[in-house]
């Protein structure tokens, strides 16, 4: 995959766009293994990557380049069997105490129980915007595509091109939105049995180690239209990122409602016990989707 650094003049200031072509990625070229030593492996000429966790250590990798707006896809096959206590994290993040972050985290399970997909958005170092879902398939049997569409107007989380969550830009009502800090792509497989499975009640069974997750078909589509001073009223087709498009179309909105009705198991916006003084401002926005 060819990466480019493009400088674009927007509203009299110079912004940096870090992007890639729309072709499939190569793990040798696009990522660095950052920890875990031999527990992270790249196979098949850079087309397949695995992370493993044992009692000594987990493992992780990060992208060589940074990205500012676009669509990022990765196919994952999660740890099979009894994965209780493990977390497979796949996310975007900038650096520093005021970092921005967009999270997918897959919380392990006892054999036969469903994985929990945990999502969160951090802006200027503040998160606490969790939504959690069960998946409508077994994510350990085959590879599935997990995508983030990140634009100045919103962030859309997708699973197999089905939108599951939309986080809109709420700057007009005083809610910070991640739009100025380029982010790298990270992933890690680690032990979190103090909280991950049933609040830490179920511990990691190390007799099942090593635990292994697999990755393939990484792809980035830069959002070149994000640098236009004018936004378009066109729609996404089934949640897909297209040049000059801002919103989900009718099919995408139906799919979003379907996932949130039948598969969402936690939404911070409805947690009145957690926010006794009132739900966060962005939760009171009337949805455009």
Coordinates of C-alpha atoms in Angstrom, one line a residue:
X1 CA 0.0 0.0 0.0
X2 CA 1.4 3.4 -0.9
X3 CA 1.2 6.0 1.8
X4 CA 1.3 9.7 1.2
X5 CA 1.5 12.9 3.3
X6 CA -0.7 15.6 1.7
X7 CA -0.7 19.2 2.9
X8 CA -4.0 20.9 2.3
X9 CA -4.8 24.6 3.0
X10 CA -8.1 24.8 4.9
X11 CA -9.5 28.0 6.4
X12 CA -6.1 29.7 6.2
X13 CA -4.3 27.1 8.2
X14 CA -2.1 24.2 7.0
X15 CA -3.4 20.7 8.1
X16 CA -1.6 17.4 7.5
X17 CA -3.5 14.4 6.1
X18 CA -1.9 11.0 6.5
X19 CA -3.5 8.5 4.2
X20 CA -3.1 5.5 2.0
X21 CA -4.4 4.3 -1.3
X22 CA -7.5 2.2 -1.4
X23 CA -5.5 -1.0 -2.1
X24 CA -5.2 -3.8 0.5
X25 CA -2.4 -3.4 3.1
X26 CA 0.7 -5.4 3.9
X27 CA 1.5 -5.9 7.6
X28 CA 5.2 -5.9 7.0
X29 CA 5.0 -2.5 5.3
X30 CA 2.2 -0.9 7.2
X31 CA 2.7 -2.0 10.9
X32 CA 5.3 -2.4 13.6
X33 CA 5.1 -5.1 16.3
X34 CA 5.5 -3.0 19.4
X35 CA 5.5 -5.6 22.2
X36 CA 5.2 -9.3 23.0
X37 CA 8.3 -10.5 21.0
X38 CA 7.6 -13.8 19.3
X39 CA 3.9 -13.7 20.4
X40 CA 3.2 -11.4 17.4
X41 CA 3.8 -13.0 14.1
X42 CA 3.3 -12.0 10.4
X43 CA 2.6 -14.7 7.9
X44 CA 1.9 -15.2 4.2
X45 CA 4.1 -12.5 2.8
X46 CA 2.6 -9.9 5.1
X47 CA -1.0 -10.8 4.4
X48 CA -1.8 -12.3 7.8
X49 CA -0.9 -11.3 11.4
X50 CA -1.5 -13.0 14.7
X51 CA -1.3 -11.9 18.3
X52 CA -1.0 -14.3 21.2
X53 CA -1.3 -14.1 25.0
X54 CA 0.3 -16.4 27.5
X55 CA 0.8 -16.1 31.3
X56 CA 4.0 -14.2 30.7
X57 CA 2.9 -11.5 28.3
X58 CA 0.4 -10.4 25.7
X59 CA 1.4 -8.7 22.4
X60 CA 0.5 -5.8 20.2
X61 CA 1.2 -3.8 17.0
X62 CA 0.7 -0.3 15.7
X63 CA 0.6 1.4 12.3
X64 CA 3.7 3.1 10.9
X65 CA 1.6 6.0 9.7
X66 CA -0.9 8.3 11.2
X67 CA -4.4 9.1 9.8
X68 CA -6.7 12.1 9.9
X69 CA -10.2 11.2 8.6
X70 CA -11.2 8.3 6.4
X71 CA -12.4 4.8 6.5
X72 CA -10.3 2.1 8.2
X73 CA -11.2 -1.6 7.8
X74 CA -9.6 -4.7 9.4
X75 CA -10.7 -8.3 9.4
X76 CA -10.3 -10.1 12.7
X77 CA -10.9 -13.7 13.9
X78 CA -11.0 -13.6 17.7
X79 CA -9.7 -16.0 20.3
X80 CA -11.7 -19.2 20.2
X81 CA -12.9 -21.4 23.1
X82 CA -12.7 -20.2 26.7
X83 CA -11.3 -16.7 26.2
X84 CA -12.6 -15.4 29.6
X85 CA -10.4 -12.6 31.0
X86 CA -8.8 -11.7 27.7
X87 CA -9.3 -8.5 25.7
X88 CA -8.6 -8.0 22.1
X89 CA -8.3 -4.3 21.4
X90 CA -8.4 -2.6 18.0
X91 CA -8.4 1.1 18.0
X92 CA -7.2 4.5 16.8
X93 CA -5.3 6.8 19.2
X94 CA -3.2 9.9 19.3
X95 CA -0.6 10.5 22.0
X96 CA -0.5 12.6 25.2
X97 CA -2.7 13.3 28.1
X98 CA -5.2 15.1 25.9
X99 CA -5.3 12.3 23.4
X100 CA -8.2 11.3 21.1
X101 CA -9.2 7.7 20.7
X102 CA -11.8 5.5 18.9
X103 CA -12.1 2.0 20.4
X104 CA -13.2 -1.5 19.5
X105 CA -12.6 -3.9 22.4
X106 CA -13.6 -7.5 22.3
X107 CA -14.2 -8.9 25.8
X108 CA -13.5 -12.6 26.1
X109 CA -16.0 -15.2 27.3
X110 CA -16.5 -18.7 28.7
X111 CA -16.9 -21.3 26.0
X112 CA -20.4 -21.1 24.6
X113 CA -21.1 -17.5 25.9
X114 CA -21.1 -14.6 23.5
X115 CA -18.3 -12.1 23.1
X116 CA -19.1 -8.5 24.2
X117 CA -18.1 -5.8 21.7
X118 CA -17.1 -2.7 23.7
X119 CA -16.9 0.7 22.0
X120 CA -15.8 4.1 23.2
X121 CA -14.8 7.5 22.0
X122 CA -12.2 9.7 23.8
X123 CA -11.8 13.4 23.0
X124 CA -9.1 15.5 24.6
X125 CA -8.3 12.7 27.1
X126 CA -11.9 12.1 28.2
X127 CA -13.8 8.9 27.4
X128 CA -16.7 7.6 29.4
X129 CA -18.8 7.1 26.2
X130 CA -19.2 3.4 26.3
X131 CA -21.7 1.4 24.2
X132 CA -21.6 -2.4 24.3
X133 CA -23.1 -5.0 22.0
X134 CA -23.4 -8.7 21.5
X135 CA -22.6 -9.9 17.9
X136 CA -25.1 -11.7 15.7
X137 CA -22.5 -14.3 14.7
X138 CA -19.6 -16.3 16.3
X139 CA -16.6 -14.0 15.8
X140 CA -14.2 -16.9 16.4
X141 CA -15.3 -19.1 13.5
X142 CA -14.4 -16.9 10.6
X143 CA -13.0 -13.5 9.8
X144 CA -15.3 -10.5 10.0
X145 CA -14.7 -6.9 9.0
X146 CA -14.6 -4.1 11.7
X147 CA -14.6 -0.6 10.4
X148 CA -14.3 3.0 11.6
X149 CA -15.5 5.9 9.4
X150 CA -14.1 9.0 10.9
X151 CA -15.1 12.4 9.4
X152 CA -15.4 15.9 10.8
X153 CA -19.2 15.4 11.0
X154 CA -19.2 12.1 12.9
X155 CA -17.7 8.7 13.7
X156 CA -19.4 5.6 12.5
X157 CA -18.6 2.1 13.8
X158 CA -19.4 -0.8 11.4
X159 CA -19.4 -4.6 11.6
X160 CA -19.4 -6.3 8.2
X161 CA -20.5 -3.0 6.8
X162 CA -23.5 -2.8 9.1
X163 CA -23.4 0.5 11.2
X164 CA -23.7 -0.3 14.9
X165 CA -23.0 3.2 16.4
X166 CA -22.8 6.8 15.4
X167 CA -21.0 9.5 17.4
X168 CA -21.8 12.9 16.0
X169 CA -19.8 16.1 16.2
X170 CA -21.4 18.0 19.0
X171 CA -19.1 21.0 19.1
X172 CA -22.1 23.3 18.5
X173 CA -23.4 22.3 22.0
X174 CA -20.0 22.4 23.7
X175 CA -19.0 18.7 23.3
X176 CA -15.4 18.3 22.0
X177 CA -14.9 16.1 18.9
X178 CA -11.7 14.4 17.7
X179 CA -10.8 16.3 14.5
X180 CA -7.3 17.9 15.0
X181 CA -5.0 15.1 16.1
X182 CA -3.9 12.4 13.6
X183 CA -4.1 8.9 15.1
X184 CA -2.3 5.7 14.6
X185 CA -4.0 2.3 14.4
X186 CA -3.2 0.0 17.4
X187 CA -4.1 -3.5 18.4
X188 CA -3.3 -5.7 21.4
X189 CA -4.2 -8.9 23.1
X190 CA -3.9 -8.8 26.8
X191 CA -5.1 -10.1 30.1
X192 CA -7.8 -8.1 31.9
X193 CA -9.4 -10.7 34.1
X194 CA -9.7 -8.1 36.9
X195 CA -12.7 -6.6 34.9
X196 CA -13.2 -8.0 31.5
X197 CA -15.5 -11.0 32.0
X198 CA -18.5 -10.5 34.3
X199 CA -16.8 -7.6 36.0
X200 CA -13.8 -9.7 36.9
X201 CA -15.7 -12.6 38.5
X202 CA -14.4 -15.0 35.8
X203 CA -10.6 -15.3 35.7
X204 CA -8.3 -16.3 32.8
X205 CA -7.8 -20.1 32.5
X206 CA -4.1 -20.3 31.7
X207 CA -4.3 -24.0 30.9
X208 CA -6.0 -22.8 27.7
X209 CA -3.0 -20.6 26.7
X210 CA -1.7 -19.4 24.4
X211 CA -4.7 -17.4 23.3
X212 CA -4.5 -16.2 19.7
X213 CA -6.3 -13.7 17.5
X214 CA -5.8 -13.2 13.7
X215 CA -5.8 -10.2 11.4
X216 CA -6.0 -9.8 7.7
X217 CA -7.2 -7.4 4.9
X218 CA -6.3 -4.1 6.5
X219 CA -7.4 -1.2 4.3
X220 CA -7.6 2.6 4.5
X221 CA -9.6 4.9 2.3
X222 CA -8.6 8.6 3.0
X223 CA -11.5 11.1 3.2
X224 CA -10.2 13.7 0.6
X225 CA -13.6 15.5 0.7
X226 CA -13.2 16.2 4.4
X227 CA -11.0 19.2 3.6
X228 CA -13.8 20.9 1.7
X229 CA -15.2 23.9 3.4
X230 CA -18.7 22.8 2.2
X231 CA -20.3 19.6 3.4
X232 CA -22.5 17.5 1.2
X233 CA -26.0 16.4 1.8
X234 CA -25.4 13.1 0.0
X235 CA -25.8 9.8 1.8
X236 CA -23.6 6.8 2.6
X237 CA -24.7 3.6 0.8
X238 CA -25.2 1.0 3.5
X239 CA -22.8 2.9 5.7
X240 CA -20.0 2.9 3.2
X241 CA -17.6 5.8 2.9
X242 CA -17.9 7.6 -0.4
X243 CA -16.4 10.8 -1.7
X244 CA -18.5 13.8 -0.5
X245 CA -21.0 11.8 1.5
X246 CA -22.0 12.7 5.1
X247 CA -24.9 10.5 6.2
X248 CA -26.3 7.0 6.4
X249 CA -28.9 6.3 3.7
X250 CA -32.3 4.7 4.6
X251 CA -30.9 1.2 4.5
X252 CA -28.0 2.2 6.8
X253 CA -30.4 3.8 9.3
X254 CA -32.6 0.7 9.4
X255 CA -29.6 -1.5 10.0
X256 CA -28.4 0.8 12.8
X257 CA -31.8 0.7 14.5
X258 CA -31.8 -3.1 14.2
X259 CA -28.5 -3.5 15.9
X260 CA -29.3 -1.1 18.6
X261 CA -32.7 -2.6 19.3
X262 CA -31.6 -6.3 19.4
X263 CA -27.9 -6.4 20.2
X264 CA -27.0 -3.3 22.3
X265 CA -26.5 -4.3 26.0
X266 CA -25.2 -1.1 27.4
X267 CA -25.5 2.6 26.4
X268 CA -24.0 5.3 28.6
X269 CA -26.7 7.7 27.4
X270 CA -29.3 5.7 29.2
X271 CA -27.4 5.1 32.5
X272 CA -29.1 7.5 34.8
X273 CA -27.4 6.0 37.9
X274 CA -24.1 6.9 36.4
X275 CA -25.1 10.4 35.6
X276 CA -27.4 11.5 38.4
X277 CA -27.1 15.2 37.4
X278 CA -28.3 14.4 33.9
X279 CA -27.1 12.5 30.9
X280 CA -24.2 14.0 28.8
X281 CA -25.0 16.8 26.4
X282 CA -24.4 14.7 23.3
X283 CA -27.0 12.2 24.4
X284 CA -29.7 14.8 24.2
X285 CA -28.9 15.6 20.5
X286 CA -31.7 14.8 18.1
X287 CA -30.3 12.2 15.8
X288 CA -29.9 13.1 12.1
X289 CA -29.6 9.4 11.3

